[in-house]
JSON list of C-alpha atoms in Angstrom, two decimals:
[
{"chain": "A", "resi": 1, "resn": "UNK", "atom": "CA", "xyz": [1.57, 49.14, 24.98]},
{"chain": "A", "resi": 2, "resn": "UNK", "atom": "CA", "xyz": [-2.23, 48.69, 25.73]},
{"chain": "A", "resi": 3, "resn": "UNK", "atom": "CA", "xyz": [-4.06, 51.95, 25.61]},
{"chain": "A", "resi": 4, "resn": "UNK", "atom": "CA", "xyz": [-7.53, 52.55, 27.18]},
{"chain": "A", "resi": 5, "resn": "UNK", "atom": "CA", "xyz": [-10.63, 52.64, 24.99]},
{"chain": "A", "resi": 6, "resn": "UNK", "atom": "CA", "xyz": [-10.62, 56.44, 25.42]},
{"chain": "A", "resi": 7, "resn": "UNK", "atom": "CA", "xyz": [-7.09, 57.59, 25.57]},
{"chain": "A", "resi": 8, "resn": "UNK", "atom": "CA", "xyz": [-7.73, 61.19, 25.90]},
{"chain": "A", "resi": 9, "resn": "UNK", "atom": "CA", "xyz": [-6.56, 64.30, 23.80]},
{"chain": "A", "resi": 10, "resn": "UNK", "atom": "CA", "xyz": [-3.14, 65.90, 23.63]},
{"chain": "A", "resi": 11, "resn": "UNK", "atom": "CA", "xyz": [-2.95, 69.04, 21.53]},
{"chain": "A", "resi": 12, "resn": "UNK", "atom": "CA", "xyz": [-0.27, 70.05, 19.50]},
{"chain": "A", "resi": 13, "resn": "UNK", "atom": "CA", "xyz": [-0.48, 73.80, 18.71]},
{"chain": "A", "resi": 14, "resn": "UNK", "atom": "CA", "xyz": [1.99, 75.18, 16.15]},
{"chain": "A", "resi": 15, "resn": "UNK", "atom": "CA", "xyz": [2.36, 78.91, 15.43]},
{"chain": "A", "resi": 16, "resn": "UNK", "atom": "CA", "xyz": [3.60, 80.44, 12.36]},
{"chain": "A", "resi": 17, "resn": "UNK", "atom": "CA", "xyz": [3.10, 83.40, 9.77]},
{"chain": "A", "resi": 18, "resn": "UNK", "atom": "CA", "xyz": [3.66, 84.09, 6.24]},
{"chain": "A", "resi": 19, "resn": "UNK", "atom": "CA", "xyz": [7.00, 85.37, 6.87]},
{"chain": "A", "resi": 20, "resn": "UNK", "atom": "CA", "xyz": [8.65, 85.37, 3.40]},
{"chain": "A", "resi": 21, "resn": "UNK", "atom": "CA", "xyz": [7.84, 86.02, -0.23]},
{"chain": "A", "resi": 22, "resn": "UNK", "atom": "CA", "xyz": [9.25, 82.55, -0.80]},
{"chain": "A", "resi": 23, "resn": "UNK", "atom": "CA", "xyz": [6.96, 79.71, 0.46]},
{"chain": "A", "resi": 24, "resn": "UNK", "atom": "CA", "xyz": [9.98, 77.53, 0.33]},
{"chain": "A", "resi": 25, "resn": "UNK", "atom": "CA", "xyz": [11.23, 79.33, 3.35]},
{"chain": "A", "resi": 26, "resn": "UNK", "atom": "CA", "xyz": [8.21, 77.79, 5.40]},
{"chain": "A", "resi": 27, "resn": "UNK", "atom": "CA", "xyz": [9.30, 75.76, 8.29]},
{"chain": "A", "resi": 28, "resn": "UNK", "atom": "CA", "xyz": [6.13, 74.71, 10.13]},
{"chain": "A", "resi": 29, "resn": "UNK", "atom": "CA", "xyz": [5.91, 71.39, 8.49]},
{"chain": "A", "resi": 30, "resn": "UNK", "atom": "CA", "xyz": [9.31, 70.44, 10.03]},
{"chain": "A", "resi": 31, "resn": "UNK", "atom": "CA", "xyz": [8.25, 71.59, 13.53]},
{"chain": "A", "resi": 32, "resn": "UNK", "atom": "CA", "xyz": [5.10, 69.26, 13.34]},
{"chain": "A", "resi": 33, "resn": "UNK", "atom": "CA", "xyz": [6.97, 66.28, 11.86]},
{"chain": "A", "resi": 34, "resn": "UNK", "atom": "CA", "xyz": [9.72, 66.67, 14.52]},
{"chain": "A", "resi": 35, "resn": "UNK", "atom": "CA", "xyz": [7.13, 66.44, 17.21]},
{"chain": "A", "resi": 36, "resn": "UNK", "atom": "CA", "xyz": [5.69, 63.25, 15.86]},
{"chain": "A", "resi": 37, "resn": "UNK", "atom": "CA", "xyz": [9.04, 61.69, 15.15]},
{"chain": "A", "resi": 38, "resn": "UNK", "atom": "CA", "xyz": [9.99, 62.37, 18.75]},
{"chain": "A", "resi": 39, "resn": "UNK", "atom": "CA", "xyz": [6.73, 61.83, 20.64]},
{"chain": "A", "resi": 40, "resn": "UNK", "atom": "CA", "xyz": [4.28, 59.94, 18.22]},
{"chain": "A", "resi": 41, "resn": "UNK", "atom": "CA", "xyz": [5.16, 56.35, 18.55]},
{"chain": "A", "resi": 42, "resn": "UNK", "atom": "CA", "xyz": [2.77, 54.31, 20.71]},
{"chain": "A", "resi": 43, "resn": "UNK", "atom": "CA", "xyz": [1.49, 57.06, 22.89]},
{"chain": "A", "resi": 44, "resn": "UNK", "atom": "CA", "xyz": [-1.83, 56.50, 24.70]},
{"chain": "A", "resi": 45, "resn": "UNK", "atom": "CA", "xyz": [-3.24, 59.83, 23.29]},
{"chain": "A", "resi": 46, "resn": "UNK", "atom": "CA", "xyz": [-5.36, 61.11, 20.49]},
{"chain": "A", "resi": 47, "resn": "UNK", "atom": "CA", "xyz": [-3.24, 63.86, 19.15]},
{"chain": "A", "resi": 48, "resn": "UNK", "atom": "CA", "xyz": [-5.13, 66.88, 17.77]},
{"chain": "A", "resi": 49, "resn": "UNK", "atom": "CA", "xyz": [-2.85, 69.19, 15.71]},
{"chain": "A", "resi": 50, "resn": "UNK", "atom": "CA", "xyz": [-3.57, 72.75, 14.74]},
{"chain": "A", "resi": 51, "resn": "UNK", "atom": "CA", "xyz": [-1.34, 75.17, 12.80]},
{"chain": "A", "resi": 52, "resn": "UNK", "atom": "CA", "xyz": [-2.27, 78.89, 13.83]},
{"chain": "A", "resi": 53, "resn": "UNK", "atom": "CA", "xyz": [-1.10, 80.91, 10.80]},
{"chain": "A", "resi": 54, "resn": "UNK", "atom": "CA", "xyz": [-0.94, 84.63, 10.50]},
{"chain": "A", "resi": 55, "resn": "UNK", "atom": "CA", "xyz": [-1.25, 85.71, 6.77]},
{"chain": "A", "resi": 56, "resn": "UNK", "atom": "CA", "xyz": [1.00, 88.74, 7.47]},
{"chain": "A", "resi": 57, "resn": "UNK", "atom": "CA", "xyz": [3.23, 90.24, 6.31]},
{"chain": "A", "resi": 58, "resn": "UNK", "atom": "CA", "xyz": [2.54, 88.68, 2.89]},
{"chain": "A", "resi": 59, "resn": "UNK", "atom": "CA", "xyz": [-1.14, 87.87, 2.76]},
{"chain": "A", "resi": 60, "resn": "UNK", "atom": "CA", "xyz": [-1.16, 87.41, -0.91]},
{"chain": "A", "resi": 61, "resn": "UNK", "atom": "CA", "xyz": [0.95, 84.34, -0.54]},
{"chain": "A", "resi": 62, "resn": "UNK", "atom": "CA", "xyz": [-1.29, 82.76, 2.47]},
{"chain": "A", "resi": 63, "resn": "UNK", "atom": "CA", "xyz": [-2.67, 79.96, 0.30]},
{"chain": "A", "resi": 64, "resn": "UNK", "atom": "CA", "xyz": [0.79, 79.30, -1.26]},
{"chain": "A", "resi": 65, "resn": "UNK", "atom": "CA", "xyz": [2.22, 78.96, 2.33]},
{"chain": "A", "resi": 66, "resn": "UNK", "atom": "CA", "xyz": [-0.67, 76.62, 3.43]},
{"chain": "A", "resi": 67, "resn": "UNK", "atom": "CA", "xyz": [-0.09, 74.56, 0.44]},
{"chain": "A", "resi": 68, "resn": "UNK", "atom": "CA", "xyz": [3.50, 73.83, 1.24]},
{"chain": "A", "resi": 69, "resn": "UNK", "atom": "CA", "xyz": [2.65, 72.79, 4.85]},
{"chain": "A", "resi": 70, "resn": "UNK", "atom": "CA", "xyz": [-0.31, 70.67, 3.48]},
{"chain": "A", "resi": 71, "resn": "UNK", "atom": "CA", "xyz": [1.67, 68.87, 0.90]},
{"chain": "A", "resi": 72, "resn": "UNK", "atom": "CA", "xyz": [4.56, 68.15, 3.33]},
{"chain": "A", "resi": 73, "resn": "UNK", "atom": "CA", "xyz": [2.21, 66.80, 6.08]},
{"chain": "A", "resi": 74, "resn": "UNK", "atom": "CA", "xyz": [-0.23, 64.71, 3.82]},
{"chain": "A", "resi": 75, "resn": "UNK", "atom": "CA", "xyz": [0.29, 61.72, 6.40]},
{"chain": "A", "resi": 76, "resn": "UNK", "atom": "CA", "xyz": [-0.59, 63.78, 9.55]},
{"chain": "A", "resi": 77, "resn": "UNK", "atom": "CA", "xyz": [-4.05, 64.95, 10.28]},
{"chain": "A", "resi": 78, "resn": "UNK", "atom": "CA", "xyz": [-4.07, 68.67, 11.20]},
{"chain": "A", "resi": 79, "resn": "UNK", "atom": "CA", "xyz": [-6.20, 71.82, 10.60]},
{"chain": "A", "resi": 80, "resn": "UNK", "atom": "CA", "xyz": [-5.33, 75.37, 9.93]},
{"chain": "A", "resi": 81, "resn": "UNK", "atom": "CA", "xyz": [-6.60, 78.33, 12.12]},
{"chain": "A", "resi": 82, "resn": "UNK", "atom": "CA", "xyz": [-6.14, 81.84, 10.69]},
{"chain": "A", "resi": 83, "resn": "UNK", "atom": "CA", "xyz": [-4.84, 84.36, 13.20]},
{"chain": "A", "resi": 84, "resn": "UNK", "atom": "CA", "xyz": [-3.68, 87.79, 13.80]},
{"chain": "A", "resi": 85, "resn": "UNK", "atom": "CA", "xyz": [-0.34, 87.69, 15.27]},
{"chain": "A", "resi": 86, "resn": "UNK", "atom": "CA", "xyz": [1.22, 85.26, 17.88]},
{"chain": "A", "resi": 87, "resn": "UNK", "atom": "CA", "xyz": [-0.62, 86.58, 20.93]},
{"chain": "A", "resi": 88, "resn": "UNK", "atom": "CA", "xyz": [-3.88, 86.13, 19.19]},
{"chain": "A", "resi": 89, "resn": "UNK", "atom": "CA", "xyz": [-2.88, 82.59, 18.07]},
{"chain": "A", "resi": 90, "resn": "UNK", "atom": "CA", "xyz": [-1.82, 81.59, 21.46]},
{"chain": "A", "resi": 91, "resn": "UNK", "atom": "CA", "xyz": [-4.99, 82.91, 23.11]},
{"chain": "A", "resi": 92, "resn": "UNK", "atom": "CA", "xyz": [-7.12, 81.05, 20.47]},
{"chain": "A", "resi": 93, "resn": "UNK", "atom": "CA", "xyz": [-5.15, 77.85, 21.06]},
{"chain": "A", "resi": 94, "resn": "UNK", "atom": "CA", "xyz": [-6.29, 78.07, 24.80]},
{"chain": "A", "resi": 95, "resn": "UNK", "atom": "CA", "xyz": [-9.79, 78.55, 23.66]},
{"chain": "A", "resi": 96, "resn": "UNK", "atom": "CA", "xyz": [-9.90, 75.45, 21.32]},
{"chain": "A", "resi": 97, "resn": "UNK", "atom": "CA", "xyz": [-7.53, 72.97, 22.85]},
{"chain": "A", "resi": 98, "resn": "UNK", "atom": "CA", "xyz": [-9.55, 69.89, 24.04]},
{"chain": "A", "resi": 99, "resn": "UNK", "atom": "CA", "xyz": [-6.95, 68.21, 26.14]},
{"chain": "A", "resi": 100, "resn": "UNK", "atom": "CA", "xyz": [-5.58, 68.79, 29.63]},
{"chain": "A", "resi": 101, "resn": "UNK", "atom": "CA", "xyz": [-2.12, 69.55, 28.28]},
{"chain": "A", "resi": 102, "resn": "UNK", "atom": "CA", "xyz": [-0.74, 71.00, 25.07]},
{"chain": "A", "resi": 103, "resn": "UNK", "atom": "CA", "xyz": [2.42, 71.51, 23.23]},
{"chain": "A", "resi": 104, "resn": "UNK", "atom": "CA", "xyz": [3.04, 75.10, 22.29]},
{"chain": "A", "resi": 105, "resn": "UNK", "atom": "CA", "xyz": [5.39, 75.00, 19.41]},
{"chain": "A", "resi": 106, "resn": "UNK", "atom": "CA", "xyz": [6.71, 77.83, 17.22]},
{"chain": "A", "resi": 107, "resn": "UNK", "atom": "CA", "xyz": [7.34, 77.07, 13.77]},
{"chain": "A", "resi": 108, "resn": "UNK", "atom": "CA", "xyz": [11.15, 77.23, 13.54]},
{"chain": "A", "resi": 109, "resn": "UNK", "atom": "CA", "xyz": [11.94, 74.69, 16.35]},
{"chain": "A", "resi": 110, "resn": "UNK", "atom": "CA", "xyz": [12.69, 70.99, 16.01]},
{"chain": "A", "resi": 111, "resn": "UNK", "atom": "CA", "xyz": [13.36, 68.46, 18.72]},
{"chain": "A", "resi": 112, "resn": "UNK", "atom": "CA", "xyz": [16.44, 66.43, 19.49]},
{"chain": "A", "resi": 113, "resn": "UNK", "atom": "CA", "xyz": [15.14, 62.87, 20.19]},
{"chain": "A", "resi": 114, "resn": "UNK", "atom": "CA", "xyz": [18.38, 61.47, 21.39]},
{"chain": "A", "resi": 115, "resn": "UNK", "atom": "CA", "xyz": [18.20, 63.79, 24.32]},
{"chain": "A", "resi": 116, "resn": "UNK", "atom": "CA", "xyz": [14.64, 63.19, 25.27]},
{"chain": "A", "resi": 117, "resn": "UNK", "atom": "CA", "xyz": [14.13, 60.19, 27.46]},
{"chain": "A", "resi": 118, "resn": "UNK", "atom": "CA", "xyz": [10.58, 60.43, 28.34]},
{"chain": "A", "resi": 119, "resn": "UNK", "atom": "CA", "xyz": [7.22, 60.05, 26.44]},
{"chain": "A", "resi": 120, "resn": "UNK", "atom": "CA", "xyz": [4.57, 62.71, 26.38]},
{"chain": "A", "resi": 121, "resn": "UNK", "atom": "CA", "xyz": [2.45, 60.50, 28.58]},
{"chain": "A", "resi": 122, "resn": "UNK", "atom": "CA", "xyz": [5.34, 60.30, 31.19]},
{"chain": "A", "resi": 123, "resn": "UNK", "atom": "CA", "xyz": [5.75, 64.08, 30.89]},
{"chain": "A", "resi": 124, "resn": "UNK", "atom": "CA", "xyz": [2.23, 65.19, 31.50]},
{"chain": "A", "resi": 125, "resn": "UNK", "atom": "CA", "xyz": [1.83, 62.53, 34.23]},
{"chain": "A", "resi": 126, "resn": "UNK", "atom": "CA", "xyz": [4.62, 63.98, 36.16]},
{"chain": "A", "resi": 127, "resn": "UNK", "atom": "CA", "xyz": [3.54, 67.48, 35.51]},
{"chain": "A", "resi": 128, "resn": "UNK", "atom": "CA", "xyz": [0.10, 66.64, 36.86]},
{"chain": "A", "resi": 129, "resn": "UNK", "atom": "CA", "xyz": [1.52, 65.06, 39.90]},
{"chain": "A", "resi": 130, "resn": "UNK", "atom": "CA", "xyz": [4.03, 68.03, 40.65]},
{"chain": "A", "resi": 131, "resn": "UNK", "atom": "CA", "xyz": [1.48, 70.72, 39.56]},
{"chain": "A", "resi": 132, "resn": "UNK", "atom": "CA", "xyz": [3.61, 72.11, 36.98]},
{"chain": "A", "resi": 133, "resn": "UNK", "atom": "CA", "xyz": [1.90, 74.32, 34.51]},
{"chain": "A", "resi": 134, "resn": "UNK", "atom": "CA", "xyz": [4.86, 75.09, 32.33]},
{"chain": "A", "resi": 135, "resn": "UNK", "atom": "CA", "xyz": [7.76, 72.79, 31.14]},
{"chain": "A", "resi": 136, "resn": "UNK", "atom": "CA", "xyz": [10.03, 74.05, 28.38]},
{"chain": "A", "resi": 137, "resn": "UNK", "atom": "CA", "xyz": [12.54, 72.29, 26.17]},
{"chain": "A", "resi": 138, "resn": "UNK", "atom": "CA", "xyz": [15.65, 74.37, 26.06]},
{"chain": "A", "resi": 139, "resn": "UNK", "atom": "CA", "xyz": [17.45, 75.66, 23.06]},
{"chain": "A", "resi": 140, "resn": "UNK", "atom": "CA", "xyz": [20.42, 76.01, 25.26]},
{"chain": "A", "resi": 141, "resn": "UNK", "atom": "CA", "xyz": [22.31, 73.95, 27.91]},
{"chain": "A", "resi": 142, "resn": "UNK", "atom": "CA", "xyz": [20.49, 73.88, 31.12]},
{"chain": "A", "resi": 143, "resn": "UNK", "atom": "CA", "xyz": [22.45, 76.45, 33.17]},
{"chain": "A", "resi": 144, "resn": "UNK", "atom": "CA", "xyz": [21.89, 80.24, 33.70]},
{"chain": "A", "resi": 145, "resn": "UNK", "atom": "CA", "xyz": [21.83, 82.14, 30.34]},
{"chain": "A", "resi": 146, "resn": "UNK", "atom": "CA", "xyz": [19.63, 84.81, 28.68]},
{"chain": "A", "resi": 147, "resn": "UNK", "atom": "CA", "xyz": [16.26, 84.93, 30.38]},
{"chain": "A", "resi": 148, "resn": "UNK", "atom": "CA", "xyz": [16.96, 81.91, 32.59]},
{"chain": "A", "resi": 149, "resn": "UNK", "atom": "CA", "xyz": [18.79, 83.85, 35.28]},
{"chain": "A", "resi": 150, "resn": "UNK", "atom": "CA", "xyz": [18.06, 81.30, 37.91]},
{"chain": "A", "resi": 151, "resn": "UNK", "atom": "CA", "xyz": [18.31, 77.55, 37.14]},
{"chain": "A", "resi": 152, "resn": "UNK", "atom": "CA", "xyz": [18.09, 75.11, 39.84]},
{"chain": "A", "resi": 153, "resn": "UNK", "atom": "CA", "xyz": [18.12, 71.17, 39.80]},
{"chain": "A", "resi": 154, "resn": "UNK", "atom": "CA", "xyz": [14.66, 69.72, 40.61]},
{"chain": "A", "resi": 155, "resn": "UNK", "atom": "CA", "xyz": [12.78, 66.71, 39.97]},
{"chain": "A", "resi": 156, "resn": "UNK", "atom": "CA", "xyz": [14.29, 63.23, 40.81]},
{"chain": "A", "resi": 157, "resn": "UNK", "atom": "CA", "xyz": [16.67, 60.72, 38.95]},
{"chain": "A", "resi": 158, "resn": "UNK", "atom": "CA", "xyz": [13.80, 59.27, 37.10]},
{"chain": "A", "resi": 159, "resn": "UNK", "atom": "CA", "xyz": [12.40, 62.58, 35.94]},
{"chain": "A", "resi": 160, "resn": "UNK", "atom": "CA", "xyz": [14.99, 65.38, 36.30]},
{"chain": "A", "resi": 161, "resn": "UNK", "atom": "CA", "xyz": [14.06, 68.92, 35.83]},
{"chain": "A", "resi": 162, "resn": "UNK", "atom": "CA", "xyz": [15.35, 72.48, 36.45]},
{"chain": "A", "resi": 163, "resn": "UNK", "atom": "CA", "xyz": [13.17, 75.17, 38.27]},
{"chain": "A", "resi": 164, "resn": "UNK", "atom": "CA", "xyz": [13.65, 78.51, 36.39]},
{"chain": "A", "resi": 165, "resn": "UNK", "atom": "CA", "xyz": [12.78, 81.98, 37.08]},
{"chain": "A", "resi": 166, "resn": "UNK", "atom": "CA", "xyz": [11.27, 82.95, 33.92]},
{"chain": "A", "resi": 167, "resn": "UNK", "atom": "CA", "xyz": [9.09, 81.81, 30.86]},
{"chain": "A", "resi": 168, "resn": "UNK", "atom": "CA", "xyz": [9.78, 81.80, 27.18]},
{"chain": "A", "resi": 169, "resn": "UNK", "atom": "CA", "xyz": [7.70, 80.92, 24.02]},
{"chain": "A", "resi": 170, "resn": "UNK", "atom": "CA", "xyz": [10.23, 78.38, 23.01]},
{"chain": "A", "resi": 171, "resn": "UNK", "atom": "CA", "xyz": [8.56, 74.86, 22.77]},
{"chain": "A", "resi": 172, "resn": "UNK", "atom": "CA", "xyz": [6.82, 74.00, 26.09]},
{"chain": "A", "resi": 173, "resn": "UNK", "atom": "CA", "xyz": [4.00, 72.02, 27.44]},
{"chain": "A", "resi": 174, "resn": "UNK", "atom": "CA", "xyz": [1.42, 73.76, 29.47]},
{"chain": "A", "resi": 175, "resn": "UNK", "atom": "CA", "xyz": [-1.44, 72.83, 31.68]},
{"chain": "A", "resi": 176, "resn": "UNK", "atom": "CA", "xyz": [-4.39, 74.12, 29.51]},
{"chain": "A", "resi": 177, "resn": "UNK", "atom": "CA", "xyz": [-6.81, 74.86, 32.44]},
{"chain": "A", "resi": 178, "resn": "UNK", "atom": "CA", "xyz": [-4.24, 76.83, 34.37]},
{"chain": "A", "resi": 179, "resn": "UNK", "atom": "CA", "xyz": [-3.36, 78.90, 31.38]},
{"chain": "A", "resi": 180, "resn": "UNK", "atom": "CA", "xyz": [-7.01, 79.67, 30.66]},
{"chain": "A", "resi": 181, "resn": "UNK", "atom": "CA", "xyz": [-7.68, 80.74, 34.12]},
{"chain": "A", "resi": 182, "resn": "UNK", "atom": "CA", "xyz": [-4.52, 82.71, 34.74]},
{"chain": "A", "resi": 183, "resn": "UNK", "atom": "CA", "xyz": [-2.81, 83.57, 31.48]},
{"chain": "A", "resi": 184, "resn": "UNK", "atom": "CA", "xyz": [-5.58, 84.05, 29.11]},
{"chain": "A", "resi": 185, "resn": "UNK", "atom": "CA", "xyz": [-7.13, 87.12, 31.05]},
{"chain": "A", "resi": 186, "resn": "UNK", "atom": "CA", "xyz": [-3.66, 88.74, 30.87]},
{"chain": "A", "resi": 187, "resn": "UNK", "atom": "CA", "xyz": [-3.29, 88.32, 27.22]},
{"chain": "A", "resi": 188, "resn": "UNK", "atom": "CA", "xyz": [-6.80, 89.47, 26.53]},
{"chain": "A", "resi": 189, "resn": "UNK", "atom": "CA", "xyz": [-6.37, 92.36, 28.82]},
{"chain": "A", "resi": 190, "resn": "UNK", "atom": "CA", "xyz": [-5.77, 95.97, 27.79]},
{"chain": "A", "resi": 191, "resn": "UNK", "atom": "CA", "xyz": [-1.95, 95.42, 27.91]},
{"chain": "A", "resi": 192, "resn": "UNK", "atom": "CA", "xyz": [-1.74, 91.91, 26.56]},
{"chain": "A", "resi": 193, "resn": "UNK", "atom": "CA", "xyz": [0.01, 92.64, 23.42]},
{"chain": "A", "resi": 194, "resn": "UNK", "atom": "CA", "xyz": [2.81, 94.58, 25.31]},
{"chain": "A", "resi": 195, "resn": "UNK", "atom": "CA", "xyz": [3.06, 91.93, 28.13]},
{"chain": "A", "resi": 196, "resn": "UNK", "atom": "CA", "xyz": [3.56, 89.16, 25.59]},
{"chain": "A", "resi": 197, "resn": "UNK", "atom": "CA", "xyz": [4.54, 85.53, 26.35]},
{"chain": "A", "resi": 198, "resn": "UNK", "atom": "CA", "xyz": [7.94, 85.94, 27.70]},
{"chain": "A", "resi": 199, "resn": "UNK", "atom": "CA", "xyz": [9.63, 88.56, 30.05]},
{"chain": "A", "resi": 200, "resn": "UNK", "atom": "CA", "xyz": [6.50, 90.60, 30.63]},
{"chain": "A", "resi": 201, "resn": "UNK", "atom": "CA", "xyz": [4.36, 87.54, 31.41]},
{"chain": "A", "resi": 202, "resn": "UNK", "atom": "CA", "xyz": [6.99, 86.35, 34.02]},
{"chain": "A", "resi": 203, "resn": "UNK", "atom": "CA", "xyz": [6.17, 89.66, 36.19]},
{"chain": "A", "resi": 204, "resn": "UNK", "atom": "CA", "xyz": [2.68, 88.38, 36.39]},
{"chain": "A", "resi": 205, "resn": "UNK", "atom": "CA", "xyz": [2.94, 84.52, 36.75]},
{"chain": "A", "resi": 206, "resn": "UNK", "atom": "CA", "xyz": [6.45, 83.75, 37.73]},
{"chain": "A", "resi": 207, "resn": "UNK", "atom": "CA", "xyz": [8.71, 81.17, 36.39]},
{"chain": "A", "resi": 208, "resn": "UNK", "atom": "CA", "xyz": [8.37, 77.34, 35.43]},
{"chain": "A", "resi": 209, "resn": "UNK", "atom": "CA", "xyz": [10.64, 74.39, 34.68]},
{"chain": "A", "resi": 210, "resn": "UNK", "atom": "CA", "xyz": [13.06, 73.07, 32.05]},
{"chain": "A", "resi": 211, "resn": "UNK", "atom": "CA", "xyz": [13.07, 69.46, 30.89]},
{"chain": "A", "resi": 212, "resn": "UNK", "atom": "CA", "xyz": [16.19, 67.55, 32.11]},
{"chain": "A", "resi": 213, "resn": "UNK", "atom": "CA", "xyz": [19.03, 67.82, 34.66]},
{"chain": "A", "resi": 214, "resn": "UNK", "atom": "CA", "xyz": [21.16, 70.84, 35.19]},
{"chain": "A", "resi": 215, "resn": "UNK", "atom": "CA", "xyz": [23.77, 70.85, 32.39]},
{"chain": "A", "resi": 216, "resn": "UNK", "atom": "CA", "xyz": [21.69, 68.85, 29.91]},
{"chain": "A", "resi": 217, "resn": "UNK", "atom": "CA", "xyz": [22.58, 70.14, 26.40]},
{"chain": "A", "resi": 218, "resn": "UNK", "atom": "CA", "xyz": [19.81, 71.68, 24.42]},
{"chain": "A", "resi": 219, "resn": "UNK", "atom": "CA", "xyz": [16.74, 69.37, 23.52]},
{"chain": "A", "resi": 220, "resn": "UNK", "atom": "CA", "xyz": [15.56, 71.61, 20.60]},
{"chain": "A", "resi": 221, "resn": "UNK", "atom": "CA", "xyz": [17.21, 73.27, 17.73]},
{"chain": "A", "resi": 222, "resn": "UNK", "atom": "CA", "xyz": [16.19, 76.66, 16.65]},
{"chain": "A", "resi": 223, "resn": "UNK", "atom": "CA", "xyz": [16.06, 77.03, 12.94]},
{"chain": "A", "resi": 224, "resn": "UNK", "atom": "CA", "xyz": [15.51, 80.68, 13.00]},
{"chain": "A", "resi": 225, "resn": "UNK", "atom": "CA", "xyz": [12.66, 81.46, 10.68]},
{"chain": "A", "resi": 226, "resn": "UNK", "atom": "CA", "xyz": [13.56, 85.16, 10.53]},
{"chain": "A", "resi": 227, "resn": "UNK", "atom": "CA", "xyz": [17.07, 84.32, 9.36]},
{"chain": "A", "resi": 228, "resn": "UNK", "atom": "CA", "xyz": [18.85, 86.74, 11.76]},
{"chain": "A", "resi": 229, "resn": "UNK", "atom": "CA", "xyz": [21.27, 84.50, 13.70]},
{"chain": "A", "resi": 230, "resn": "UNK", "atom": "CA", "xyz": [24.39, 83.09, 11.88]},
{"chain": "A", "resi": 231, "resn": "UNK", "atom": "CA", "xyz": [24.67, 79.95, 14.05]},
{"chain": "A", "resi": 232, "resn": "UNK", "atom": "CA", "xyz": [21.06, 79.21, 13.72]},
{"chain": "A", "resi": 233, "resn": "UNK", "atom": "CA", "xyz": [21.25, 79.61, 10.00]},
{"chain": "A", "resi": 234, "resn": "UNK", "atom": "CA", "xyz": [23.96, 76.83, 10.05]},
{"chain": "A", "resi": 235, "resn": "UNK", "atom": "CA", "xyz": [21.67, 74.62, 12.09]},
{"chain": "A", "resi": 236, "resn": "UNK", "atom": "CA", "xyz": [18.72, 75.24, 9.67]},
{"chain": "A", "resi": 237, "resn": "UNK", "atom": "CA", "xyz": [20.76, 74.38, 6.59]},
{"chain": "A", "resi": 238, "resn": "UNK", "atom": "CA", "xyz": [22.27, 71.19, 8.18]},
{"chain": "A", "resi": 239, "resn": "UNK", "atom": "CA", "xyz": [18.78, 70.08, 9.32]},
{"chain": "A", "resi": 240, "resn": "UNK", "atom": "CA", "xyz": [17.15, 70.77, 5.98]},
{"chain": "A", "resi": 241, "resn": "UNK", "atom": "CA", "xyz": [20.01, 69.03, 4.21]},
{"chain": "A", "resi": 242, "resn": "UNK", "atom": "CA", "xyz": [19.62, 65.90, 6.39]},
{"chain": "A", "resi": 243, "resn": "UNK", "atom": "CA", "xyz": [15.82, 66.02, 5.77]},
{"chain": "A", "resi": 244, "resn": "UNK", "atom": "CA", "xyz": [16.25, 66.02, 2.02]},
{"chain": "A", "resi": 245, "resn": "UNK", "atom": "CA", "xyz": [18.61, 63.20, 2.09]},
{"chain": "A", "resi": 246, "resn": "UNK", "atom": "CA", "xyz": [16.55, 61.00, 4.15]},
{"chain": "A", "resi": 247, "resn": "UNK", "atom": "CA", "xyz": [13.47, 61.59, 2.09]},
{"chain": "A", "resi": 248, "resn": "UNK", "atom": "CA", "xyz": [15.58, 60.20, -0.82]},
{"chain": "A", "resi": 249, "resn": "UNK", "atom": "CA", "xyz": [16.54, 57.03, 1.02]}
]
């Protein structure tokens, strides 16, 4: 693939916090590497990666947490941005993103490349053509469930999508300029913390789109950084086991 002299920027914004007394529980490095294993390749973009990290609730382990991430991503350029919570981090990512589009990626999600048939270049091109400002990779099969009460097939055979009634902070690509104009004032408003990035925000800005056709199985795995869900815990253990095995090949 021949890329232009100035390929433009695509931002990869990853959000985490020092969630555990054990730095070994950190997952952000897996989210970053999963993105690049899925979308890196020969993309005609200059990727700019930032990890927005809240030191709480264990600020004394902030540097140790960063060291784990830094050591695991020695081959991937990125920078840390210290934040105060997810809403603050998300808002600051809108302030600093240089590209027209950005991946907003929570620390405990990894992609499933075998179910993703399009490059980031193809994705953002189609988003731009259709004026889509929010495209999410689903942790469930593409049908009505949880906050996706309405799921309707959309797109076309070359780029199938589903229109949805709501938004979630699960991995999604955004139109940065639209989010700056429409979402950022809401997040920085007096009720921004309470409104949040999911159900509350939907009341103000409506729904968006899912990647893939109706019935497509999940395109991301949730590793559950809070260690609350049994099924996600199994996925986390299996994923980390595969990663360890591959690192020794």
